[in-house]
PDB file of C-alpha atoms (C1' of nucleotides) in Angstrom:
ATOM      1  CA  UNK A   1     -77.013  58.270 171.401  1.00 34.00           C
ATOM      2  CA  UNK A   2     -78.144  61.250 169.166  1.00 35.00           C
ATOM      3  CA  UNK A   3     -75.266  64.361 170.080  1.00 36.00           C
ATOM      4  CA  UNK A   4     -77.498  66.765 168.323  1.00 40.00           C
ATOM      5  CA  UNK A   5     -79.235  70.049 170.108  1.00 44.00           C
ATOM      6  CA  UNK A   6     -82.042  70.330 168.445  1.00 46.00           C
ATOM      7  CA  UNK A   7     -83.749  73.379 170.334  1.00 65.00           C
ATOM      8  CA  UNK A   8     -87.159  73.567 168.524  1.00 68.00           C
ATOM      9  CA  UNK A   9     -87.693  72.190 165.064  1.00 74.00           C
ATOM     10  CA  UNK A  10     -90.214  74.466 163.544  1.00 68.00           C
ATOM     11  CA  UNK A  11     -93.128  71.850 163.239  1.00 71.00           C
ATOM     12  CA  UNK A  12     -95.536  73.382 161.092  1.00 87.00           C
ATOM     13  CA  UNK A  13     -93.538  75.323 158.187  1.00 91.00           C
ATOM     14  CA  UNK A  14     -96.258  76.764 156.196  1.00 93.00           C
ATOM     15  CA  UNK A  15     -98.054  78.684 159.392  1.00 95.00           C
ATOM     16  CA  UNK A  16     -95.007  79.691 161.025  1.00 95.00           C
ATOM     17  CA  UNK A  17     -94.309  81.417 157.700  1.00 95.00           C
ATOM     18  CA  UNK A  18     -97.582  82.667 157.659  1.00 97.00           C
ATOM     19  CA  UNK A  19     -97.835  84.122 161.100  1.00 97.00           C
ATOM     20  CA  UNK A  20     -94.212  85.729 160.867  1.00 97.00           C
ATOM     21  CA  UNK A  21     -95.632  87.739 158.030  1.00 97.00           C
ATOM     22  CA  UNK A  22     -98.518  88.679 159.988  1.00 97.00           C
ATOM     23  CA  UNK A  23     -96.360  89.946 163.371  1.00 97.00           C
ATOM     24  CA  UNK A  24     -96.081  93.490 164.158  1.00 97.00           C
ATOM     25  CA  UNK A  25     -92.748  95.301 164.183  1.00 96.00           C
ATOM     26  CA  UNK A  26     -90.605  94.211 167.022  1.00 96.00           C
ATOM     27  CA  UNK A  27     -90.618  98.112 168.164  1.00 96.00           C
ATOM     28  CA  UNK A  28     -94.093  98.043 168.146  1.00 97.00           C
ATOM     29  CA  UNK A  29     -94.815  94.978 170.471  1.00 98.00           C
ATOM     30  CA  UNK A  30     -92.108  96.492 173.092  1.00 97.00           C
ATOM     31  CA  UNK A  31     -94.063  99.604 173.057  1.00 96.00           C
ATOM     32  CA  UNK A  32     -97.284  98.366 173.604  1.00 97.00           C
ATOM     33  CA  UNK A  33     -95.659  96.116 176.372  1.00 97.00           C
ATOM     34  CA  UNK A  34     -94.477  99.514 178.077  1.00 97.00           C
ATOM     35  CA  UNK A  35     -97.744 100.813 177.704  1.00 97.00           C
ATOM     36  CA  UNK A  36     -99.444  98.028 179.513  1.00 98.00           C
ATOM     37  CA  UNK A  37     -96.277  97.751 182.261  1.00 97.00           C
ATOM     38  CA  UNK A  38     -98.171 101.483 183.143  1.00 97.00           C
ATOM     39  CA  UNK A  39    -101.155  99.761 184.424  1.00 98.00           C
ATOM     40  CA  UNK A  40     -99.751  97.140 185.905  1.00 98.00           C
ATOM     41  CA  UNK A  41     -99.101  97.946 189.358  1.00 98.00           C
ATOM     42  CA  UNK A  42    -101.809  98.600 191.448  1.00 98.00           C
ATOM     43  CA  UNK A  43    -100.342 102.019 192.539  1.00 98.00           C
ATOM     44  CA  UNK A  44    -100.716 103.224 189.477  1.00 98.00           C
ATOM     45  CA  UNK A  45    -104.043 101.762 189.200  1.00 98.00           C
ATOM     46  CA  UNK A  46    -105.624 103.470 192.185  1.00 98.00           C
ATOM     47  CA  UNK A  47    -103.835 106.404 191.009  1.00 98.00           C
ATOM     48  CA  UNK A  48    -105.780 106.201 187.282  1.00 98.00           C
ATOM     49  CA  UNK A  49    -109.062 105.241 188.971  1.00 98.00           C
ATOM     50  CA  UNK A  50    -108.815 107.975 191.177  1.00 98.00           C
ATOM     51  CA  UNK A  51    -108.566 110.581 188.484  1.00 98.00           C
ATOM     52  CA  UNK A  52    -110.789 108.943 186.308  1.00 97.00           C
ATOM     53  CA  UNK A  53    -113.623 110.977 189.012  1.00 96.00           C
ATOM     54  CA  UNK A  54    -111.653 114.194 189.669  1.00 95.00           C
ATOM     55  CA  UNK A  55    -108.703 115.986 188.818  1.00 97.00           C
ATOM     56  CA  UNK A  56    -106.664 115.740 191.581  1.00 97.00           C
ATOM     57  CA  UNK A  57    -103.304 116.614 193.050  1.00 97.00           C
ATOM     58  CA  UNK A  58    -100.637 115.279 194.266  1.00 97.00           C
ATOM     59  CA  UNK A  59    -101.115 115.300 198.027  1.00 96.00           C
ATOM     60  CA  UNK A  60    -104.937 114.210 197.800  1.00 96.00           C
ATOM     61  CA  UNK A  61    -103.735 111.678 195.746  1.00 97.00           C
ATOM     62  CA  UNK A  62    -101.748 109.968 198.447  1.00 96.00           C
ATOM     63  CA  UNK A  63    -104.627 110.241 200.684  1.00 95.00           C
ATOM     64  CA  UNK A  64    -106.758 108.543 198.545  1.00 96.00           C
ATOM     65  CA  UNK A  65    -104.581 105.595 197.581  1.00 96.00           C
ATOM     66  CA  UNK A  66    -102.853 105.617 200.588  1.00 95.00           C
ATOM     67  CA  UNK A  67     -99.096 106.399 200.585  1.00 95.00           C
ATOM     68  CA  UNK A  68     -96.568 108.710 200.426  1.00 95.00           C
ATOM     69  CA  UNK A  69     -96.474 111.957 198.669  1.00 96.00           C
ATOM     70  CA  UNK A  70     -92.949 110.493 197.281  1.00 96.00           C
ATOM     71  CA  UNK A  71     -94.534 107.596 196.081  1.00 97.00           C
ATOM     72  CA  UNK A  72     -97.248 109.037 194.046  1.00 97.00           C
ATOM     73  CA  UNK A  73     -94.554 111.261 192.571  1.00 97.00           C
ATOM     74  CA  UNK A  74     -92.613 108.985 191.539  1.00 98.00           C
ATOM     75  CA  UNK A  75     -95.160 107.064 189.820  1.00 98.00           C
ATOM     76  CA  UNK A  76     -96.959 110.630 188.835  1.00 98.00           C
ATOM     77  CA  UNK A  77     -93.479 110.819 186.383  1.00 97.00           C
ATOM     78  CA  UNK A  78     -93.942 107.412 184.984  1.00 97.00           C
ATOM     79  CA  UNK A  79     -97.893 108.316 184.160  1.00 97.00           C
ATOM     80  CA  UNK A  80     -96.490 111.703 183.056  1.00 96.00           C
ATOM     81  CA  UNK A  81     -93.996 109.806 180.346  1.00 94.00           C
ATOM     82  CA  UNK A  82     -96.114 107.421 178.537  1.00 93.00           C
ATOM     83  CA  UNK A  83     -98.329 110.276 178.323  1.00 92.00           C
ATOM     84  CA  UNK A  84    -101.895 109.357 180.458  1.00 95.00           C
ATOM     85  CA  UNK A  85    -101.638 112.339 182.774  1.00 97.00           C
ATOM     86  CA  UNK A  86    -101.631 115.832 182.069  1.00 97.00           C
ATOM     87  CA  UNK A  87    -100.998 118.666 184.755  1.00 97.00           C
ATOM     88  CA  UNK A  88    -101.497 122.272 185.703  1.00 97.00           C
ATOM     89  CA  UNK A  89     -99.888 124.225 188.347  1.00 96.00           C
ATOM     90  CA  UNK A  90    -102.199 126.416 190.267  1.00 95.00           C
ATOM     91  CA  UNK A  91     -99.846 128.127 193.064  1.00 94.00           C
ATOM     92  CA  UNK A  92     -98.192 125.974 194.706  1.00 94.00           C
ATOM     93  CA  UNK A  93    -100.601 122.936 193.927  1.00 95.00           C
ATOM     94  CA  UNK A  94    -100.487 120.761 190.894  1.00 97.00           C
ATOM     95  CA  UNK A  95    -102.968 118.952 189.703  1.00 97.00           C
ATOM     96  CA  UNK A  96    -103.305 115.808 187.640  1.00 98.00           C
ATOM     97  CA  UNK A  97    -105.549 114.473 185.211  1.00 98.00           C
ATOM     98  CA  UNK A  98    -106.125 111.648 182.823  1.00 97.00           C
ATOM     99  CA  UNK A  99    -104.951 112.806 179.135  1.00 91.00           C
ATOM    100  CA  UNK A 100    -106.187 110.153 176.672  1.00 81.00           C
ATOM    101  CA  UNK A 101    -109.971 108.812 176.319  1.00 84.00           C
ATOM    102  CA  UNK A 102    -108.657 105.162 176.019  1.00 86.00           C
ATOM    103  CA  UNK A 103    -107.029 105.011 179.380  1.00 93.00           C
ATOM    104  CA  UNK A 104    -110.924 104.595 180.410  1.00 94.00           C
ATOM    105  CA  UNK A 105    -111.832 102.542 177.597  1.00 94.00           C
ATOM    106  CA  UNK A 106    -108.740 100.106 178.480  1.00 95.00           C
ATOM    107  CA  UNK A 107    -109.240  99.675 182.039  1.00 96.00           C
ATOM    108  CA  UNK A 108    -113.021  99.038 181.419  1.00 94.00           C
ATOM    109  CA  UNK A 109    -111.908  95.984 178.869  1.00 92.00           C
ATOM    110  CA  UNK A 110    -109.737  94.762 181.750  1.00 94.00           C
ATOM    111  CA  UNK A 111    -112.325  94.513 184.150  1.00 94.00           C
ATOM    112  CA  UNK A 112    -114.555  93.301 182.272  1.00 91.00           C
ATOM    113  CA  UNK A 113    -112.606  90.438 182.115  1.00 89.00           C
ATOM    114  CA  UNK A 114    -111.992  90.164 185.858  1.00 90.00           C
ATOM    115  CA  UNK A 115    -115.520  90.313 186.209  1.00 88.00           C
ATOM    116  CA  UNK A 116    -116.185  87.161 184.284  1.00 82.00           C
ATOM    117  CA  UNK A 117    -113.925  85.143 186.064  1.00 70.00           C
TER     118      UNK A 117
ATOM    119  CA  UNK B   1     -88.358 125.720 213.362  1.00 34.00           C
ATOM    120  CA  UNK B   2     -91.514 123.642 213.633  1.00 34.00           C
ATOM    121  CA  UNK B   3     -91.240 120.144 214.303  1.00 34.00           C
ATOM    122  CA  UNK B   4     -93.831 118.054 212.655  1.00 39.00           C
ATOM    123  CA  UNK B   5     -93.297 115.380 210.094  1.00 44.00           C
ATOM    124  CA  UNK B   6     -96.145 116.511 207.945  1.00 45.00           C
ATOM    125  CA  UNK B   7     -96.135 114.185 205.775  1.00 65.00           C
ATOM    126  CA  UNK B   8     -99.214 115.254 203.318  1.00 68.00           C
ATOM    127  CA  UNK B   9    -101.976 116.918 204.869  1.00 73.00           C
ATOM    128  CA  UNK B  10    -105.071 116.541 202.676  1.00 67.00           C
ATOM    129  CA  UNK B  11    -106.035 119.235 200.546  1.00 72.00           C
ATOM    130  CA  UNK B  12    -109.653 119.178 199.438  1.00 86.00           C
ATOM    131  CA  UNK B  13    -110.956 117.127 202.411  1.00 90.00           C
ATOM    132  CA  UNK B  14    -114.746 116.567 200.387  1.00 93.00           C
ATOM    133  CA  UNK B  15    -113.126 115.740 197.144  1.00 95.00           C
ATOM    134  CA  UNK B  16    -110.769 113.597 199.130  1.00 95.00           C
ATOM    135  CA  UNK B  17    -113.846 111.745 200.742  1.00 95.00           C
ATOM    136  CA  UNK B  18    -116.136 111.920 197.279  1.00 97.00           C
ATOM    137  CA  UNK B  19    -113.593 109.899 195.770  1.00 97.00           C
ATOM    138  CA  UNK B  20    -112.599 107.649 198.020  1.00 97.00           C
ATOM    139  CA  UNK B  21    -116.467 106.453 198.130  1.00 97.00           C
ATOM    140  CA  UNK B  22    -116.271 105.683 194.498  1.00 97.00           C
ATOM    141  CA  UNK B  23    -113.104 103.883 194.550  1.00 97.00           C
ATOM    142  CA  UNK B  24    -112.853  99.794 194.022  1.00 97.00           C
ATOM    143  CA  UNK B  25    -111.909  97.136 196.404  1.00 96.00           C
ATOM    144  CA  UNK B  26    -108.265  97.098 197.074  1.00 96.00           C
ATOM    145  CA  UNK B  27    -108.637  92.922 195.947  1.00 96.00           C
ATOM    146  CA  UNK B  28    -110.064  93.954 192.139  1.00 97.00           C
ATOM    147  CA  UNK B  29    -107.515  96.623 191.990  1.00 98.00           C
ATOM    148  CA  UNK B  30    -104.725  94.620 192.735  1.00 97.00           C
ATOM    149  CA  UNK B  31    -106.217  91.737 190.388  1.00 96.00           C
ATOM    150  CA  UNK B  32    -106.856  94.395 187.537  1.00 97.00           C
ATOM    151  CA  UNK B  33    -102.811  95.189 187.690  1.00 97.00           C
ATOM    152  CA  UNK B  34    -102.245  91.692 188.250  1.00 97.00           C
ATOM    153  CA  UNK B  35    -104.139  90.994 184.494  1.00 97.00           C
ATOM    154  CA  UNK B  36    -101.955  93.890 182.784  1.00 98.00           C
ATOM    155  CA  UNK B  37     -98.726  92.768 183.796  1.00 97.00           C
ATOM    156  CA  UNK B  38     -99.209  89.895 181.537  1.00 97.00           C
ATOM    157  CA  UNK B  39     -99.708  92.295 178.849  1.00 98.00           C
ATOM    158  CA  UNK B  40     -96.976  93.573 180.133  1.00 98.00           C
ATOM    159  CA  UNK B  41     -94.034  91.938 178.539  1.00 98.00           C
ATOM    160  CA  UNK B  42     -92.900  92.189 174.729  1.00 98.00           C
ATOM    161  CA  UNK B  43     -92.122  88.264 175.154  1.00 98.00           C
ATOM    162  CA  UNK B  44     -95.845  87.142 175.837  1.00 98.00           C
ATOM    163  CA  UNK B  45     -97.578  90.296 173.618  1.00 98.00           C
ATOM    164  CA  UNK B  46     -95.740  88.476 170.560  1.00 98.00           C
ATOM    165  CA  UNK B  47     -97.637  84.916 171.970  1.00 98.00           C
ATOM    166  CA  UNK B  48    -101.038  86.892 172.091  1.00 98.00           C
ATOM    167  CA  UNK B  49    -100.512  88.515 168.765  1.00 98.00           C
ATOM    168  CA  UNK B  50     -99.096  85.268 167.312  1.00 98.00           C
ATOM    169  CA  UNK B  51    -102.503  83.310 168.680  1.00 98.00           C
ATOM    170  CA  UNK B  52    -104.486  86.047 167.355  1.00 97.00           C
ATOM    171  CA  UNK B  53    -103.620  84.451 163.713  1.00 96.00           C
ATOM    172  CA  UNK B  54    -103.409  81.217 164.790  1.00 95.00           C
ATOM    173  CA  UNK B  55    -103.759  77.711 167.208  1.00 97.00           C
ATOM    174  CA  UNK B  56    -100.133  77.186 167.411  1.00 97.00           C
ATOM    175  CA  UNK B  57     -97.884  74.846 169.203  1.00 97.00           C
ATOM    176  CA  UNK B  58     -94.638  75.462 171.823  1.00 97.00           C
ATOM    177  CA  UNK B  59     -92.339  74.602 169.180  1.00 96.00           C
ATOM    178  CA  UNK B  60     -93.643  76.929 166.527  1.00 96.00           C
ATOM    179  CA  UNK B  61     -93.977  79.990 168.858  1.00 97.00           C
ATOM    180  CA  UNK B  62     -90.892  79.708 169.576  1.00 96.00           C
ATOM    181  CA  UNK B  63     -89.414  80.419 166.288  1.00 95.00           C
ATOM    182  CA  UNK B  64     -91.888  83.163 165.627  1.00 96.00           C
ATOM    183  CA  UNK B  65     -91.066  84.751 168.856  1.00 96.00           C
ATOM    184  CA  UNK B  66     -88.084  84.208 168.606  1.00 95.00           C
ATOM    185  CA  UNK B  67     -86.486  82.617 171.788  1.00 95.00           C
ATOM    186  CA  UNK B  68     -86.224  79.099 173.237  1.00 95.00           C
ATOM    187  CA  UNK B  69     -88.738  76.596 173.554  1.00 96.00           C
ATOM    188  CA  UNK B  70     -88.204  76.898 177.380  1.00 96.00           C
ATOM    189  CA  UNK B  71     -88.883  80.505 178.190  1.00 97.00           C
ATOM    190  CA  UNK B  72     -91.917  80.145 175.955  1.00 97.00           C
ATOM    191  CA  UNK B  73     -93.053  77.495 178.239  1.00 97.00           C
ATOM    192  CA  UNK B  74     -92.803  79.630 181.416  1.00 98.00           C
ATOM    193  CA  UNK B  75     -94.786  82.336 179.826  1.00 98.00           C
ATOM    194  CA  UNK B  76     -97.472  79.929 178.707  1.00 98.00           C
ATOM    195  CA  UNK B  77     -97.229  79.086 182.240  1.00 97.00           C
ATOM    196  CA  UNK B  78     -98.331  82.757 183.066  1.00 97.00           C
ATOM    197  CA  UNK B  79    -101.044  83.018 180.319  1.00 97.00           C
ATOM    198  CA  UNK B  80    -102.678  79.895 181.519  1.00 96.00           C
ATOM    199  CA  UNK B  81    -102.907  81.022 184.816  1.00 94.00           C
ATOM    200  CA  UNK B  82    -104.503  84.434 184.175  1.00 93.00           C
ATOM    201  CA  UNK B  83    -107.307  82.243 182.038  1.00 92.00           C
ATOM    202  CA  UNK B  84    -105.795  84.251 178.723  1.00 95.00           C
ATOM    203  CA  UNK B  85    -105.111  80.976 176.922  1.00 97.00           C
ATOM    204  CA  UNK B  86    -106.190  77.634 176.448  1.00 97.00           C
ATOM    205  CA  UNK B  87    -104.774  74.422 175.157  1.00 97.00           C
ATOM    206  CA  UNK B  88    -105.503  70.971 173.767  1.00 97.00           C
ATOM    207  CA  UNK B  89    -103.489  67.970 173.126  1.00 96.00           C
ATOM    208  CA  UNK B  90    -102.806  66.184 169.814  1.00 95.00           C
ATOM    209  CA  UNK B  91    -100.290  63.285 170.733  1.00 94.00           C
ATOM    210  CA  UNK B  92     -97.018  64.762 171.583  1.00 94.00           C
ATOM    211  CA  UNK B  93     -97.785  68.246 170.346  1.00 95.00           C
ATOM    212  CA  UNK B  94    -100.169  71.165 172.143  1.00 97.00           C
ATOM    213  CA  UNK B  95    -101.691  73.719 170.716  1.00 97.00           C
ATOM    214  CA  UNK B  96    -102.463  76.603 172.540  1.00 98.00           C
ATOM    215  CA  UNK B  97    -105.163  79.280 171.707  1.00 98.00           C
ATOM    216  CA  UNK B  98    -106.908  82.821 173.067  1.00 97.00           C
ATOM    217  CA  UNK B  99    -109.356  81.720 175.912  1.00 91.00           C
ATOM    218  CA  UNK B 100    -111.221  85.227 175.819  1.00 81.00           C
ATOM    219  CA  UNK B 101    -112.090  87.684 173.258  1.00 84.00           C
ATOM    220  CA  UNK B 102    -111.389  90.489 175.490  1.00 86.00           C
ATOM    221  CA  UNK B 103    -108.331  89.908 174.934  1.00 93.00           C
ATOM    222  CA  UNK B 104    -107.571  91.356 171.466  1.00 94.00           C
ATOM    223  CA  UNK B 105    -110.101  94.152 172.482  1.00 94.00           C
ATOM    224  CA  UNK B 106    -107.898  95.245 175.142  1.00 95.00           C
ATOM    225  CA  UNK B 107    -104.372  94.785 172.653  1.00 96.00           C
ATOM    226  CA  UNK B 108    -106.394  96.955 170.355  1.00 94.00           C
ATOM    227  CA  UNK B 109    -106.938  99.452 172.973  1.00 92.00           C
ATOM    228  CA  UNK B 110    -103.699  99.953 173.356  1.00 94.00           C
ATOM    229  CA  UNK B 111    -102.516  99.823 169.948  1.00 94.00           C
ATOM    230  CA  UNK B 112    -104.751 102.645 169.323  1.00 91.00           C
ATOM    231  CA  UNK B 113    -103.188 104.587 172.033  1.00 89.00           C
ATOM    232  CA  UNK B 114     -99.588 103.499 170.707  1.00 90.00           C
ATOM    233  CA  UNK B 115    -100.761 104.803 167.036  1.00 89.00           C
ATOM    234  CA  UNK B 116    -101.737 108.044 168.017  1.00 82.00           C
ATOM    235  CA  UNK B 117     -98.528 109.535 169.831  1.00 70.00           C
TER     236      UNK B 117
ATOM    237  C1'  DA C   1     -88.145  48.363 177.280  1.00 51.33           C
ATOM    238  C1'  DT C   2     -85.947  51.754 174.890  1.00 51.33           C
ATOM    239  C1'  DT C   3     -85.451  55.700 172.007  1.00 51.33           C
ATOM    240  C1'  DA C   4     -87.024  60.113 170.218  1.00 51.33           C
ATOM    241  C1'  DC C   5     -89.059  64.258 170.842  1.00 51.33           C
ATOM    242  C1'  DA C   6     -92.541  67.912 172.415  1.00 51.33           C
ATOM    243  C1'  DT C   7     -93.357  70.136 176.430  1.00 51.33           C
ATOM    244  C1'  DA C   8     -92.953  71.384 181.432  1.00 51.33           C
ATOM    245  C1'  DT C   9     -90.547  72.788 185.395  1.00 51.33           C
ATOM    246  C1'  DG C  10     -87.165  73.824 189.307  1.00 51.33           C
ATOM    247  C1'  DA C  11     -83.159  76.421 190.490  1.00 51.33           C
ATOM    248  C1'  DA C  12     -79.984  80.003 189.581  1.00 51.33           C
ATOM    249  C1'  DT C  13     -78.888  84.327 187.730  1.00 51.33           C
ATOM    250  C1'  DA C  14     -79.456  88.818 186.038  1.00 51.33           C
ATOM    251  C1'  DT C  15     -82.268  92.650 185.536  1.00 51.33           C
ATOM    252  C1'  DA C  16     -86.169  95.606 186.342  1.00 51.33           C
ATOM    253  C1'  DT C  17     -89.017  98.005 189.354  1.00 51.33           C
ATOM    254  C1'  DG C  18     -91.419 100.083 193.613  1.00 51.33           C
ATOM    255  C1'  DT C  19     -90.766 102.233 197.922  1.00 51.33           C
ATOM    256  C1'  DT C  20     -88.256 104.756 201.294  1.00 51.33           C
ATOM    257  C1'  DC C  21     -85.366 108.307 202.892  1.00 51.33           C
ATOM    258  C1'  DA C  22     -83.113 112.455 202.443  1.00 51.33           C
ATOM    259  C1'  DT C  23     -82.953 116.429 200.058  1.00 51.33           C
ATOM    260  C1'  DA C  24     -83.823 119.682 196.299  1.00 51.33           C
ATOM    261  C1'  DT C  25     -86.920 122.773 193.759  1.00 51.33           C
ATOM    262  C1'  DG C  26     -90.534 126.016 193.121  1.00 51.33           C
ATOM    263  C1'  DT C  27     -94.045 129.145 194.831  1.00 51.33           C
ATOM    264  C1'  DA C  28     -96.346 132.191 198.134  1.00 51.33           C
ATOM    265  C1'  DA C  29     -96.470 134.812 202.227  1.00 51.33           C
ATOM    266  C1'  DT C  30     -94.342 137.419 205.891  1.00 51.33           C
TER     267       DT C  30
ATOM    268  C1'  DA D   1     -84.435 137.273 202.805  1.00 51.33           C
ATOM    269  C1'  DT D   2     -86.626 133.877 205.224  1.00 51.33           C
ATOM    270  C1'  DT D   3     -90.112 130.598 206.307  1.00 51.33           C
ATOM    271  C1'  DA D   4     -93.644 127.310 205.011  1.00 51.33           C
ATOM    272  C1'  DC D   5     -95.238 123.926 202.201  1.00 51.33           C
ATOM    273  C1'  DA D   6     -96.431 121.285 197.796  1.00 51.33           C
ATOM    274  C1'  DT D   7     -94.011 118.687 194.785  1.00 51.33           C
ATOM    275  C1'  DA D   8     -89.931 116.444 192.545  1.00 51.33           C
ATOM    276  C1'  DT D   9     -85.955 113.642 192.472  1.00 51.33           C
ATOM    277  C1'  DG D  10     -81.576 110.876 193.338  1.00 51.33           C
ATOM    278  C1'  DA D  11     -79.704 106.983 195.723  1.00 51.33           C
ATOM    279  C1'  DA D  12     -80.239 102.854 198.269  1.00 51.33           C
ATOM    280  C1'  DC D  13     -82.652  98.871 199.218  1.00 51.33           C
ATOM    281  C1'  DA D  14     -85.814  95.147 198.716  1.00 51.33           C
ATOM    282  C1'  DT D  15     -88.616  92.535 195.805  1.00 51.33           C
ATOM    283  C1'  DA D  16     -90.377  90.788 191.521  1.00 51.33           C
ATOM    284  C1'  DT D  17     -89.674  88.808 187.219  1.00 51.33           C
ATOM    285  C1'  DA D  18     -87.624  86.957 182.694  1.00 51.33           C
ATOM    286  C1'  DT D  19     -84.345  83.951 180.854  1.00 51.33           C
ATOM    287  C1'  DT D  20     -81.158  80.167 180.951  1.00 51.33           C
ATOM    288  C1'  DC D  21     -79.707  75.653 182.014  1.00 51.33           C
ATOM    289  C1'  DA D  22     -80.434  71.174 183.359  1.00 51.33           C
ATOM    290  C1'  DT D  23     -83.627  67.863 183.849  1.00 51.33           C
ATOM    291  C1'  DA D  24     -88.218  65.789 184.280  1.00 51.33           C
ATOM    292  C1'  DT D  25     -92.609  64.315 182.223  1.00 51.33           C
ATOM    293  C1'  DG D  26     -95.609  62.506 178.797  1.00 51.33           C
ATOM    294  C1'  DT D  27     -96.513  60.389 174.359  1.00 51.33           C
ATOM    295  C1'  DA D  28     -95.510  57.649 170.265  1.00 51.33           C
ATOM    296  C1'  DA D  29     -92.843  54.500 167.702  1.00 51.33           C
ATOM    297  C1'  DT D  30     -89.613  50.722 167.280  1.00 51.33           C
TER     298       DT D  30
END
DNA sequence: ATTACATATGAATATATGTTCATATGTAAT
DNA sequence: ATTACATATGAACATATATTCATATGTAAT
């Protein structure tokens, strides 16, 4: 007969407190959330596996994955802002590559972990 | 006045084929992004950094993550799934820990990458 | 058995995101 | 200037996903 709403009673006091202390800054956690979001589509994916061989550009790079020039553009401009691709223009060609040495050291970590499943 | 619906022809047809050979399975690709989406969410990165200090239960994640006791739930949901966390039972309470020490090594990765832009 | 409470879950909603389509931009060649 | 083509981009659409709300489940205590 209890009218009370108790969402969530903190349960242990002393180790919430603790832990609080101990969390990054809410900015912090969204960017590194935004970070990961990059590699989570397997577009993208193919995209940074692909140029972790061969700097590439854009139309090769649809071949290889396997869609549409618009597509890998698209995505291209998301890679492009969180800053894991770097570009040159060489006519009327551009071509991509990766722009950070953890990109590769990231993805390995994540399959590792596939591969032990 | 041509009338072709080019829609990418490919550029560098060895390169093209060179890396297509090297490229993975579309399955681990698609499970690779499939294991960074769940980095991919500021909701569960404060879980994983919060059970990086600690075994903690729903009801104290919660109030260090700030939300309800239900959405933490769901994303538990999501964690167990992808084998990232584990859990045990102590009467009416569950603790959940990290099931895999990749799993800091990859939030580190990222981190790093966050730190140095 | 009934109450309390920690957790889980289904459905609904709102929002985010990827692709497609049409079109624009930029560069080179004629 | 005009044509060709590599790339970029805006809008529309479809799909995925996170949270909320209500409610169910599981455990312990009375």
């Amino acid at each position: 007969m209890e009218e009370e709403f108790l969402e969530c009673n903190i349960l242990h006091e002393d180790i919430v407190k603790k832990v609080k202390q101990k969390m990054p800054e809410d900015a912090f956690i969204y960017d590194l959330a935004e970070l990961f979001k990059v590699f989570a589509d397997s577009t993208r994916m193919k995209i940074i596996y692909a140029l972790l061989e061969e700097e590439l550009c854009v139309c090769d790079l649809a071949n290889i994955v396997g869609t549409t020039q618009s597509a890998i553009s698209h995505q291209l401009r998301l890679l492009k802002q969180s800053k894991l691709v770097k570009f040159r223009r060489e006519g009327k060609v551009i071509f991509y590559s990766l722009d950070d040495e953890h990109i590769s050291q990231i993805v390995m970590k994540g399959s590792e972990h596939i591969e032990e499943l």
